[in-house]
Coordinates of C-alpha atoms and ligand atoms in Angstrom, one line a residue:
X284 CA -16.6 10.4 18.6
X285 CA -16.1 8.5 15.2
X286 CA -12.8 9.9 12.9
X287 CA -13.1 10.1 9.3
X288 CA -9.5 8.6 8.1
X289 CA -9.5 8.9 4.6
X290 CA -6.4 5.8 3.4
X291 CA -5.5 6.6 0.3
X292 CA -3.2 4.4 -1.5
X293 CA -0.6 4.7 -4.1
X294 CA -2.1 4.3 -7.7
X295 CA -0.2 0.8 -9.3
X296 CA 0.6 1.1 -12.7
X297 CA -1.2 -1.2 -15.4
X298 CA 1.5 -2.2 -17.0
X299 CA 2.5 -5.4 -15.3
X300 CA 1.4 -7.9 -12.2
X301 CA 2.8 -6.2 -8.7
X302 CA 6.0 -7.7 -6.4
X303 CA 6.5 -7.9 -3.4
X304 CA 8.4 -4.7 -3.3
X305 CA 5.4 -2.7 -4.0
X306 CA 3.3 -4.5 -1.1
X307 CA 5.8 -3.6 1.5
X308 CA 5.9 -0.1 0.1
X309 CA 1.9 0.9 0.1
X310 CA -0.8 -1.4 0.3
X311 CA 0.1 -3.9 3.1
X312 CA 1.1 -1.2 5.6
X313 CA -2.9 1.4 4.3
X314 CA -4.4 -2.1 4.9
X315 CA -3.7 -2.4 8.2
X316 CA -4.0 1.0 9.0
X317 CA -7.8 0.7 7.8
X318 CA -8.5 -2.5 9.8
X319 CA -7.2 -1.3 12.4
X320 CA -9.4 2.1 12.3
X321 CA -12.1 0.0 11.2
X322 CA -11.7 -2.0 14.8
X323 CA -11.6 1.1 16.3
X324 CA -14.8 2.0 15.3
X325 CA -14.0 4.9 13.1
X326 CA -15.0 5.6 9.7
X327 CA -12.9 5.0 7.3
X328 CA -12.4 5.1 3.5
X329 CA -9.7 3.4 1.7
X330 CA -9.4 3.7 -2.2
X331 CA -7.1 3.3 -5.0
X332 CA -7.2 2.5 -8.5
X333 CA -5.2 1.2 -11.3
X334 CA -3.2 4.2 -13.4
X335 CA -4.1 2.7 -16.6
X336 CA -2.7 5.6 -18.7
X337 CA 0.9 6.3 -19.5
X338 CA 3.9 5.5 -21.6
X339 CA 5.1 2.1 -20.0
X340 CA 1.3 1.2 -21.0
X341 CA 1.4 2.5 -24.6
X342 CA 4.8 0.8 -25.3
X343 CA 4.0 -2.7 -24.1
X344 CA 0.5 -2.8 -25.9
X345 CA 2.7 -2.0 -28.7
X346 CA 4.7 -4.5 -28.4
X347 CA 2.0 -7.5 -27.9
X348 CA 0.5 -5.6 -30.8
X349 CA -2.4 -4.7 -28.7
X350 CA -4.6 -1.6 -27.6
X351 CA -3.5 -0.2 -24.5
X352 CA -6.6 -0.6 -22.9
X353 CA -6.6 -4.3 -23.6
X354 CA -3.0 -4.4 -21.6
X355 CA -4.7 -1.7 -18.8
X356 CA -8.0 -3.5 -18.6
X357 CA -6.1 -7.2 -17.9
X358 CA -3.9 -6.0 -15.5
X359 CA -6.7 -4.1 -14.0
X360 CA -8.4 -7.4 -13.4
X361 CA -5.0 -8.8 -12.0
X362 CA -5.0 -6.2 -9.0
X363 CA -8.6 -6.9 -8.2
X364 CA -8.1 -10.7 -7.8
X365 CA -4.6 -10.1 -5.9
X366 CA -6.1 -7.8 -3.3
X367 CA -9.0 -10.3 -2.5
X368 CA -6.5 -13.1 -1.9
X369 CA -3.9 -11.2 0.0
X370 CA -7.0 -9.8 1.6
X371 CA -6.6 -5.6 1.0
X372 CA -9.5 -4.5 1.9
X373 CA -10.0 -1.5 -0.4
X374 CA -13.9 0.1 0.0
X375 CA -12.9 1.2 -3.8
X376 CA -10.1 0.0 -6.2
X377 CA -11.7 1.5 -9.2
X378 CA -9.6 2.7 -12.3
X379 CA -8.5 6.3 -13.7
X380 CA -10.1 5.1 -17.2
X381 CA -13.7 6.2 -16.2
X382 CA -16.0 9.0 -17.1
X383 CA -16.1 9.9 -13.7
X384 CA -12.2 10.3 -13.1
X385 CA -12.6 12.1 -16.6
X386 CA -15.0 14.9 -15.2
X387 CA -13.6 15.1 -12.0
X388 CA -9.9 15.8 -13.6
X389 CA -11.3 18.1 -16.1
X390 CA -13.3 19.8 -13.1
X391 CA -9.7 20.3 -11.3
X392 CA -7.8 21.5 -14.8
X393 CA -10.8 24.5 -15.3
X394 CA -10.8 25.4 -12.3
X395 CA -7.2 25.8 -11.9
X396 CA -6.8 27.0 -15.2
X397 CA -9.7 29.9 -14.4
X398 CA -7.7 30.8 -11.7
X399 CA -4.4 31.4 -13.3
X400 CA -2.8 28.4 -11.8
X401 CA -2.4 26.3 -15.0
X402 CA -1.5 28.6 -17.9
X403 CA -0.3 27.4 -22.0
X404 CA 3.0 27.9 -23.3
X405 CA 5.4 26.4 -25.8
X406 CA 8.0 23.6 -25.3
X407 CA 10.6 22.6 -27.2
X408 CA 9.8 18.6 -28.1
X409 CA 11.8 15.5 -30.2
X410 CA 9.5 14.9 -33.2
X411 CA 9.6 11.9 -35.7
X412 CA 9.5 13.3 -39.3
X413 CA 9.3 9.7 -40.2
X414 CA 6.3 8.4 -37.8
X415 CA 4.9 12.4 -37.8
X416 CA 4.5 12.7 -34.3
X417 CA 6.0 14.1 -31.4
X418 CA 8.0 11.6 -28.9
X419 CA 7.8 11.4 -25.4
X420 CA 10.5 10.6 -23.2
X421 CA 10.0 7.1 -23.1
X422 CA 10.0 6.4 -27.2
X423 CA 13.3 8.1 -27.4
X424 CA 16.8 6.1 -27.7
X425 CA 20.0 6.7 -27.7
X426 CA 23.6 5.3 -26.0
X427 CA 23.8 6.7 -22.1
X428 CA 26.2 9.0 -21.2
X429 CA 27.8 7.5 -18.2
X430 CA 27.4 3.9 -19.0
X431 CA 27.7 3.7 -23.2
X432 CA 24.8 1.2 -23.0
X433 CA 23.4 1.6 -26.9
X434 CA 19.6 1.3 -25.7
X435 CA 19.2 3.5 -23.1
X436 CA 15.8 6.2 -23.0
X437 CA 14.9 9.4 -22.8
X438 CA 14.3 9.1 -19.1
X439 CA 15.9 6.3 -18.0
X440 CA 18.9 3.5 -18.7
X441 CA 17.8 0.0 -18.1
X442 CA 21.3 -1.1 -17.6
X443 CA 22.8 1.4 -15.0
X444 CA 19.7 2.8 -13.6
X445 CA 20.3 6.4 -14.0
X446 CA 17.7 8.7 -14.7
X447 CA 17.8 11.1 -18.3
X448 CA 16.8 13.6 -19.7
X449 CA 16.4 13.0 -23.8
X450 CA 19.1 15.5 -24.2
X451 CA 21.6 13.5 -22.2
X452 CA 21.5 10.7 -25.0
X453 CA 24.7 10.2 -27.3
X454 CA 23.0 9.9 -30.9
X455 CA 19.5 10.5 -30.1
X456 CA 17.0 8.5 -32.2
X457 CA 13.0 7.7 -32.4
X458 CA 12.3 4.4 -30.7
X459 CA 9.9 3.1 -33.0
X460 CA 11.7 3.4 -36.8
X461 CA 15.1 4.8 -35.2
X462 CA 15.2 8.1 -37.7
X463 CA 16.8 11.2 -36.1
X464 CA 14.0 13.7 -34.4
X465 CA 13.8 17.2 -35.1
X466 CA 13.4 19.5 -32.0
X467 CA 10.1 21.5 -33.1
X468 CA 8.0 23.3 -30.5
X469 CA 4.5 22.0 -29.2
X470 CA 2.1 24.2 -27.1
X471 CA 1.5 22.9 -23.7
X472 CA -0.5 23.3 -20.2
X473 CA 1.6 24.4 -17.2
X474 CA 1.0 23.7 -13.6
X475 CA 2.7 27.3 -11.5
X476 CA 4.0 25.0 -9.2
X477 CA 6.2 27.4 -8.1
X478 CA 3.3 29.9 -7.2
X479 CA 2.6 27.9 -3.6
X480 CA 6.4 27.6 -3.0
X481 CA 6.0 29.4 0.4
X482 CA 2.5 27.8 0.9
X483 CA 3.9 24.8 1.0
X484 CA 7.1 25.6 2.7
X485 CA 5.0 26.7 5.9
X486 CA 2.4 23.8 5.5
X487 CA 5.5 21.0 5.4
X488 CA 7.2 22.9 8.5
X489 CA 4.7 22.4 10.6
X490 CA 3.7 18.9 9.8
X491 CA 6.3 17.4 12.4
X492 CA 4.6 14.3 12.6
X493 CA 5.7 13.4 9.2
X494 CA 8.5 10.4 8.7
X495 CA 12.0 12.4 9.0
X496 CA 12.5 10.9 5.6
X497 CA 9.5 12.4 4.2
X498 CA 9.9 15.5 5.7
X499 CA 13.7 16.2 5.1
X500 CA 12.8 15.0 1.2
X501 CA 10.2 17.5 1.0
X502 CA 12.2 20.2 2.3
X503 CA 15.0 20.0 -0.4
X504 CA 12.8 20.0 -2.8
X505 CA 11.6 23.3 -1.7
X506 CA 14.8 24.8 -1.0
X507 CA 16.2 23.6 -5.0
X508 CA 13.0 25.6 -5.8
X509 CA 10.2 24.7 -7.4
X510 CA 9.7 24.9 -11.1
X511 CA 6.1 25.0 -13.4
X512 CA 5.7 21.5 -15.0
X513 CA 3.8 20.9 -17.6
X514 CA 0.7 18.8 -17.5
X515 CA -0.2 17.7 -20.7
X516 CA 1.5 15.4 -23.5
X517 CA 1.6 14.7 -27.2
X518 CA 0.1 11.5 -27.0
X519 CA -3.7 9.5 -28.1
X520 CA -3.8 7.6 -25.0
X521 CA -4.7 9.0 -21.4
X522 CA -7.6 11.8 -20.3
X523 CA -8.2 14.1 -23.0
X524 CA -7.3 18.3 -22.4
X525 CA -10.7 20.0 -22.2
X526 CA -9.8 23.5 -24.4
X527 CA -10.2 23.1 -28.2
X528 CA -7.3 22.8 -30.4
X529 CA -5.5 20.3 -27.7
X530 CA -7.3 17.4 -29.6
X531 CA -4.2 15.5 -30.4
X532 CA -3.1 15.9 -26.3
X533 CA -3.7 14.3 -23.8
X534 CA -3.5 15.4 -19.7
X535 CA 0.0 13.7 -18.7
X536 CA -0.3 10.9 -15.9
X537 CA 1.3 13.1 -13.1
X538 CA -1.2 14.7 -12.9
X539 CA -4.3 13.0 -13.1
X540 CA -3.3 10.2 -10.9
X541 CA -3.1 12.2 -8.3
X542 CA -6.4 13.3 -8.8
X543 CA -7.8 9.3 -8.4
X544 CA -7.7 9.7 -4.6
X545 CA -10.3 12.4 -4.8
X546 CA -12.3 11.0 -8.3
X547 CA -12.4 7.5 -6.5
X548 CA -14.1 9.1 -3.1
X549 CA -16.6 10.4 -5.8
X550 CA -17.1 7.2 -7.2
X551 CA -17.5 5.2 -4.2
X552 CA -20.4 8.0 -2.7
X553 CA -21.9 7.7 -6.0
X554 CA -22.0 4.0 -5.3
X555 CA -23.3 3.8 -2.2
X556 CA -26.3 6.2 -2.8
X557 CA -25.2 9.6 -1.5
X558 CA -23.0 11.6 -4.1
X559 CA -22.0 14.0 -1.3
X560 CA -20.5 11.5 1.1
X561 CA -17.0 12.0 0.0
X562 CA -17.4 15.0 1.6
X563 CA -17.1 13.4 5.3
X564 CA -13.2 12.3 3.9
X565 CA -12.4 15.4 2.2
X566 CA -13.4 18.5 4.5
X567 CA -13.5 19.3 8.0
X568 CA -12.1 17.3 11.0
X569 CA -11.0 14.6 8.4
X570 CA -8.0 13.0 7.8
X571 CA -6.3 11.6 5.3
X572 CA -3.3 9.4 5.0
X573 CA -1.2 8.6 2.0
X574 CA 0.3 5.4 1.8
X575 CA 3.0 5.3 -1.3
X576 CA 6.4 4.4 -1.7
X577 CA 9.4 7.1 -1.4
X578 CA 10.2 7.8 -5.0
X579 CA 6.5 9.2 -5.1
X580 CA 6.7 11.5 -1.9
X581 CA 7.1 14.7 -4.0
X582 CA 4.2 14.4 -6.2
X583 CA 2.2 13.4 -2.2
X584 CA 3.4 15.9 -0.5
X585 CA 4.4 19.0 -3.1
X586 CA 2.3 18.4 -6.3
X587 CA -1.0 17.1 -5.1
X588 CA -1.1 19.7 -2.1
X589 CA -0.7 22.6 -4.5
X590 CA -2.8 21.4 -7.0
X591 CA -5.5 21.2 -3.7
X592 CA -4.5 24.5 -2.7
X593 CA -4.8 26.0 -6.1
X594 CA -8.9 24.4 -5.8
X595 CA -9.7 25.2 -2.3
X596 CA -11.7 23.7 -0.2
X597 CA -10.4 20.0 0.3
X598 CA -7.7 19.0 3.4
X599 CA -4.3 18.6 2.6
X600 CA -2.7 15.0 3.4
X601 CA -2.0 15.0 6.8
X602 CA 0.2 12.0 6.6
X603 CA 2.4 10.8 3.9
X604 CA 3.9 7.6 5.3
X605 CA 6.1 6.5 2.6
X606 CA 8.1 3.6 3.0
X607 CA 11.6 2.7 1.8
X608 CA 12.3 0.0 -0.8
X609 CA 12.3 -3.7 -0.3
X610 CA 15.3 -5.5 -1.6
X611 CA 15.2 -8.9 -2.9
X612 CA 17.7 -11.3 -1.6
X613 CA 19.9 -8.3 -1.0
X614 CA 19.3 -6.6 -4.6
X615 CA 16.6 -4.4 -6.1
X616 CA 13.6 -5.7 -7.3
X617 CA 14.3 -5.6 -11.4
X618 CA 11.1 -5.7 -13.4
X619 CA 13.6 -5.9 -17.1
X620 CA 15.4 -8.9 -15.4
X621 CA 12.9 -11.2 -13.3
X622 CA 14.9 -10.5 -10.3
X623 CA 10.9 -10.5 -8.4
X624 CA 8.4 -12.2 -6.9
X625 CA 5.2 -11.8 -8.1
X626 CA 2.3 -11.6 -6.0
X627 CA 0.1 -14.0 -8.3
X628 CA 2.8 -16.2 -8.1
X629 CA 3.0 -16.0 -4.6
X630 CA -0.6 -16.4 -3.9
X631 CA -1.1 -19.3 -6.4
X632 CA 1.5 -21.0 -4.0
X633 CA 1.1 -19.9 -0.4
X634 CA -1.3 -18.7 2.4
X635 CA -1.5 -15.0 2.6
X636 CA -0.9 -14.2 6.6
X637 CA 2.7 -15.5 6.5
X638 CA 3.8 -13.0 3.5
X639 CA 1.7 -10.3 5.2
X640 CA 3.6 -11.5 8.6
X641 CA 7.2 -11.4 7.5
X642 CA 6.6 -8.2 5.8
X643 CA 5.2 -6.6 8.5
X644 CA 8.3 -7.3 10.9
X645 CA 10.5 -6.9 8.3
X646 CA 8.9 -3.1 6.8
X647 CA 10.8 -1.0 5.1
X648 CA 10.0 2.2 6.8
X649 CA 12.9 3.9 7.9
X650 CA 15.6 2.3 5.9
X651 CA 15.4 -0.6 3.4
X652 CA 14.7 -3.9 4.3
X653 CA 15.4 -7.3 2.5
X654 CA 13.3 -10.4 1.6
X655 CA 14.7 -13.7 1.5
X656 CA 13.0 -16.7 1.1
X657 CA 15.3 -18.2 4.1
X658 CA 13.8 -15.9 6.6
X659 CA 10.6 -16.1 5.1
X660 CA 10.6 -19.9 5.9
X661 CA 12.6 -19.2 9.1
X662 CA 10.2 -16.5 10.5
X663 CA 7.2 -18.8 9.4
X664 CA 7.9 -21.9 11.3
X665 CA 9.7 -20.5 14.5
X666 CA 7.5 -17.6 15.0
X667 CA 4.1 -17.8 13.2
X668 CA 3.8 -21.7 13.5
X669 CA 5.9 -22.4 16.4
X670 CA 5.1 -19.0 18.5
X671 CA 1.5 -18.4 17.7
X672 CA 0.0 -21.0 16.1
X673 CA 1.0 -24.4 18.5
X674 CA 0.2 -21.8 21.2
X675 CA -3.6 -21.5 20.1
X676 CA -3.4 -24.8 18.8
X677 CA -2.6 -26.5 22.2
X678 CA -4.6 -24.5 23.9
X679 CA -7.6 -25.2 22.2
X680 CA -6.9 -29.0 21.7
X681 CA -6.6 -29.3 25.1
X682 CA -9.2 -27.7 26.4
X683 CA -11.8 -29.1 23.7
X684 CA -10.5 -32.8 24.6
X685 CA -10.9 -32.1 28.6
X686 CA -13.8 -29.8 29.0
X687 CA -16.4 -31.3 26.5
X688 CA -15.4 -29.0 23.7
X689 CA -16.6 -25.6 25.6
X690 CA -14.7 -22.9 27.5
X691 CA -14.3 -23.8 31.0
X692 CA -15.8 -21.6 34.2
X693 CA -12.8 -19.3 35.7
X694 CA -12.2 -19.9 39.9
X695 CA -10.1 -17.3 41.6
X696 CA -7.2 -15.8 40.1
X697 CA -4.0 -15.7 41.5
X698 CA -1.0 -13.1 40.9
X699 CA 0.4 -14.9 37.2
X700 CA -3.3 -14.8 36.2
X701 CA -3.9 -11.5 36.9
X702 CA -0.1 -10.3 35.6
X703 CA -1.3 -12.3 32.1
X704 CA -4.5 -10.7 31.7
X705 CA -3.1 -7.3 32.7
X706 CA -0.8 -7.7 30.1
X707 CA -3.5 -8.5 27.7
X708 CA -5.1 -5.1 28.2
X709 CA -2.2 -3.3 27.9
X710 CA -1.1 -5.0 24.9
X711 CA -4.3 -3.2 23.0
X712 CA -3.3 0.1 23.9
X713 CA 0.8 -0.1 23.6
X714 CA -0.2 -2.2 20.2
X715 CA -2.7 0.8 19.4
X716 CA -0.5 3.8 19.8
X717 CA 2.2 2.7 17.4
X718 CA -0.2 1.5 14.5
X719 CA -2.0 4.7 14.9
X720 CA 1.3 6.6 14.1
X721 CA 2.1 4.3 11.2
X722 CA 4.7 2.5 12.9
X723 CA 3.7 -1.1 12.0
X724 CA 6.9 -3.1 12.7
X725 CA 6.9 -1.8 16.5
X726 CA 3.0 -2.4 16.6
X727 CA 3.5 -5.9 15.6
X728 CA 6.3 -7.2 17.9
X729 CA 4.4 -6.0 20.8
X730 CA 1.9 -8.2 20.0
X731 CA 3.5 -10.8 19.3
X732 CA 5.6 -10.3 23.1
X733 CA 1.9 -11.8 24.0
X734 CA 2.4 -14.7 22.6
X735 CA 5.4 -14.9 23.9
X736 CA 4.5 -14.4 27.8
X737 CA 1.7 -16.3 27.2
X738 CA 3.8 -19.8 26.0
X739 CA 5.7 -18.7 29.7
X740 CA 2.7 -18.7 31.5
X741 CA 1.2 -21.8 30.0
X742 CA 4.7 -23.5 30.9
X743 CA 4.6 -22.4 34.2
X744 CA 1.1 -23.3 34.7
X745 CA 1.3 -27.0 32.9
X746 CA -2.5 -27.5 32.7
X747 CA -2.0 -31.2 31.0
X748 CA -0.5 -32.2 34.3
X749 CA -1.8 -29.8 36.5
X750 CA -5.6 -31.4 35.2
X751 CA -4.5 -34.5 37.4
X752 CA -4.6 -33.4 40.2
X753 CA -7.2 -30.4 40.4
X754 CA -9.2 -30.1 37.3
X755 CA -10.1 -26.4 38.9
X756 CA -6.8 -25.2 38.5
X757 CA -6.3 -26.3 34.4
X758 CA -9.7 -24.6 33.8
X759 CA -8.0 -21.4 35.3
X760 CA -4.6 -21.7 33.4
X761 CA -6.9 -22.5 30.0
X762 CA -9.5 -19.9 30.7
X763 CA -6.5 -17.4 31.2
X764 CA -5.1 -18.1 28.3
X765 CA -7.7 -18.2 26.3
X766 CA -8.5 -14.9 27.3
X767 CA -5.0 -13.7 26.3
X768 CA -5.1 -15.6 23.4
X769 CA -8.8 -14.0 21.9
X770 CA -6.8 -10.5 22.5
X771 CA -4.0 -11.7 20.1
X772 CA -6.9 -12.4 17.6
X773 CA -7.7 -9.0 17.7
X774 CA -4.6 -7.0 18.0
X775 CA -2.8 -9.3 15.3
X776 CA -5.9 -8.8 13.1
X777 CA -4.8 -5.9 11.0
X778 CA -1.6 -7.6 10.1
X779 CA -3.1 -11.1 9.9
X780 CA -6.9 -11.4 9.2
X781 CA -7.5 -14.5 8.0
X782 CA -5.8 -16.4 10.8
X783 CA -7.7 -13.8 13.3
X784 CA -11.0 -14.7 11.5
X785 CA -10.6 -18.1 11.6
X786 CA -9.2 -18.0 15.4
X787 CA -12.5 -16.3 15.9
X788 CA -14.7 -19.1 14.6
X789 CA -12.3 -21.4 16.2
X790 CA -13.2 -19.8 19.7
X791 CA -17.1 -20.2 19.5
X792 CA -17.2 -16.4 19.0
X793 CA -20.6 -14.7 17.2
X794 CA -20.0 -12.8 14.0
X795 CA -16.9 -11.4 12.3
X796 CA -13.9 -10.2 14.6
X797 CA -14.2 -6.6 13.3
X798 CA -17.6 -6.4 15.6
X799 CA -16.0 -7.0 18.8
X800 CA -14.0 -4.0 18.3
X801 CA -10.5 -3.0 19.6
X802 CA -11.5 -4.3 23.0
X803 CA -10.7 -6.8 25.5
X804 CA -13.0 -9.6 26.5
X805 CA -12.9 -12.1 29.5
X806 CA -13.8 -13.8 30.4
X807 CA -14.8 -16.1 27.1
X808 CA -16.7 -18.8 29.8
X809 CA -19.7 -21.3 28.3
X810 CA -18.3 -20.7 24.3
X811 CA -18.6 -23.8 22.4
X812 CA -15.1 -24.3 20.7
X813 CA -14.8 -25.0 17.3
X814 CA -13.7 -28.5 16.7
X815 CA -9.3 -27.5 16.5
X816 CA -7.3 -27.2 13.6
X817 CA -3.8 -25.2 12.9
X818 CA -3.6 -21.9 12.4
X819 CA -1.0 -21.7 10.0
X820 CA 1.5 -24.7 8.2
X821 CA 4.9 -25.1 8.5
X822 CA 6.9 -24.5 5.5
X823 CA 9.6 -27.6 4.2
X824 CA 13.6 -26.1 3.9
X825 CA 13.6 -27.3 0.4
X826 CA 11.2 -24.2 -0.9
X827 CA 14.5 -21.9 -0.2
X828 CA 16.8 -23.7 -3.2
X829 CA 13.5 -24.2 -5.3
X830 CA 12.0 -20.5 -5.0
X831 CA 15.3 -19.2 -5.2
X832 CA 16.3 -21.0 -8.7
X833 CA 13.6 -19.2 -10.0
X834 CA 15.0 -15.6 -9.7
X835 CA 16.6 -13.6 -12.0
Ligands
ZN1114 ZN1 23.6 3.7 -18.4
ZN1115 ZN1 9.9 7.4 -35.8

């Protein structure tokens, strides 16, 4: 029977093109958790969307002198053209700046809100008498406590990284025209967050398949006791609060991204001609994954579950693999000081499979890993090109040169035969398991240990010498390792599916790879080979110093 996996996938802010950092975090590792379910036949439904409301939004349109939407909407168009090159294969990627995310939010505030779960009470707030408006975190200066930088904000300083509260700031100012705020109050929306406390306390314990990270994160939360937080904001841009009076406020971003996963499963039914489809990803047997990185695992597996509680009905995540961070030549990736690499930049310069390769083996999932443009060159040309690639490519060269360009007739197989082909089909199960359970970098060097054993066998065998003396036996060895080499197409395809695709084509095979399944075929006899050509390029040393030069 079919699964339902629902892959939702951290919401990227609109503020700014992505890094690497944030495709090692979320959307490489839900991508190849959907192809692969996709290969398994299951049904599967991967969205996401741009968060194109919020502070960091507000302040750069500002800046450019801009509307935020302008700055939302171009960034917006940036994802869209990143995924298709890098190849994330969303079924949506839609934004939270629709009508539809707009009903659907205001759908969950009622409902909540008739319910007793979201209730209105006052809040102290910084306001500017000069601009006559109330100041969010982010438009509030002052000098930072622990580090006496001058230009620090209300909830975070640029220079030493720490996070604030507006309070903590030494000579507290507005950031637009610098006068002094007055603390006034302002009447807000609260979420009772700390109404499901022991909901989610028993929910969390028994979710021991979750990342010990995730799980042990969640848990403290819990146990420093969850507090109401408010949900709406003195501010013109984001969703609008639907209660009279709150004109001037708008829902804060919190808690209306969330929301996307379930607005853009809407969205996509609505698309595709059957507005209750998302139902299938939502209720019953289903089950849904969230992909994000770890400094968003409370909101996934605290905030978003009580707020789902609160409206009944819908599954709670079952998994919430969040990653670690991705360093950057041994530092964190720094937005404020160009110490990233851009994924336009990237693309605009290399293939996609080998940044998808390195950061597969190199995943950040239980403890930070680090990209350097040394061991991306390294991994590329001694493991994708010299590994995997001259494998297939001698393979195929060979075979389409001696056999008049089509896969040869197998004989009778002896014991390394059959040990290679054995392998094979194990290698779809012991690749399987792991990628199932979100553990990508294990999934991956198992397949590539196929490669591996298959370069042994083809060196033991030696069909371009063996081929003059029995021309029996090299169609054996080529037909064996062909066979081998058609499963690495497959089980390599959710971390590298271009190169799989085009390994496909390369063998003669009908269609697209994802139709053949998550299955073994041999063997391939009578295909008509693709006239050869490499599947990937090897990289010159001299990109390390060049790349490098422009960091920071
Ligand atoms: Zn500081
Ligand atoms: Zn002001």
């Amino acid at each position: 029977m079919p699964e339902h996996i629902l892959v939702a996938v951290a919401w990227p802010y609109a503020n700014g093109p992505l890094h690497l950092g944030h495709i090692a975090g979320a959307y490489l590792p839900a991508d190849i958790f959907a192809r692969y379910h996709r290969l398994k036949g299951n049904h599967v439904l991967m969205v996401s969307g741009s968060d194109m409301h919020g502070t960091p939004i507000t302040i750069g349109a500002e800046r450019e002198g801009v509307s935020p939407e302008e700055v939302a909407t171009r960034n917006h168009r940036g994802f869209l053209e990143s995924w298709q090159k890098l190849g994330i294969s969303f079924d949506l990627f839609t934004s939270t700046h629709t009508p539809n995310h707009t009903e659907v939010v205001h759908d969950i505030f009622r409902t909540l809100q008739d319910r007793g779960y979201v209730y209105k009470d006052s809040m102290p707030l910084a306001y500017c008498p000069e601009c006559n408006r109330y100041l969010a975190d982010r438009y509030l200066e002052g000098e930072c406590p622990y580090c006496h930088s001058p230009n620090a904000r209300g909830d975070q300083c640029d220079e030493c990284g720490k996070t604030l509260n507006p309070t903590d700031l030494i000579g507290l100012r507005c950031g637009v025209c610098g006068a002094s705020p007055e603390i006034r109050p302002s009447e807000h929306f609260f979420l009772r967050l700390s109404e499901f406390s022991d909901q989610l306390e028993s929910w969390a314990k028994a979710q021991t398949h979750w990342r010990p990270n995730v799980a042990s994160f969640t848990m403290r939360y819990i146990k420093e006791g969850l507090r109401d937080r408010a949900i709406t904001r003195d501010l013109e841009w984001g969703v609008p609060v639907p209660v009279d009076g709150f004109e001037t406020k708008r829902i804060y971003v919190w808690f209306e991204a969330v929301i996307g996963y379930l607005s853009a499963s809407k969205e996509w039914a609505k698309r595709n001609g059957d507005s209750e489809m998302w139902r299938q990803f939502w209720q019953g047997d289903a089950r849904p994954y969230y992909f994000i990185g770890k400094d968003n695992i409370p909101f996934h597996t605290l905030i978003w579950p009580a707020m789902l509680l609160g409206y009944g009905d819908l599954n709670l995540p079952y998994d919430v693999p969040a990653n670690e961070f991705l360093t950057l030549e041994g530092r964190r990736f720094s937005t404020s000081r160009n110490w990233a690499i851009w994924l336009p930049d990237y693309l605009e310069h290399y293939d996609p499979d080998p940044l998808r390769y390195i950061l597969s083996v190199n995943m950040p999932e239980t403890g930070d890993t680090d990209f350097s443009w040394r061991e991306f060159v390294r991994r590329n040309n001694d493991e994708l090109v010299a590994t995997y690639g001259n494998l297939v490519n001698r393979v195929l060269s060979f075979t389409y040169r001696n056999f008049e360009g089509h896969i040869p007739p197998i004989g009778e197989l002896n014991a390394s035969d059959n040990a290679l082909l054995g392998m094979a089909r194990d290698t779809l199960d012991r690749v399987g398991e792991p990628l199932g359970n979100c553990r990508f970098k294990e999934a991956i060097k198992v397949a590539f240990a196929l490669a591996q054993e298959t370069n042994r066998y083809l060196d033991g065998k030696a069909p371009w010498k063996a081929i003059k003396q029995s021309r029996d036996a090299a169609a054996n060895a080529v037909g064996v390792a062909l066979g081998a080499i058609s499963c690495l197409g497959t089980v390599l395809y959710p971390f590298l599916p271009f190169s799989s695709e085009k390994l496909h084509r390369l063998l003669g095979s009908a269609g697209s790879i994802e139709d053949g399944g998550w299955n073994f075929s041999f063997p391939l006899t009578g295909q008509a080979l693709a006239k050869p050509e490499p599947l990937f390029t090897k990289l010159d040393e001299e990109i390390v110093a060049e790349e490098s030069a422009k960091l920071g």
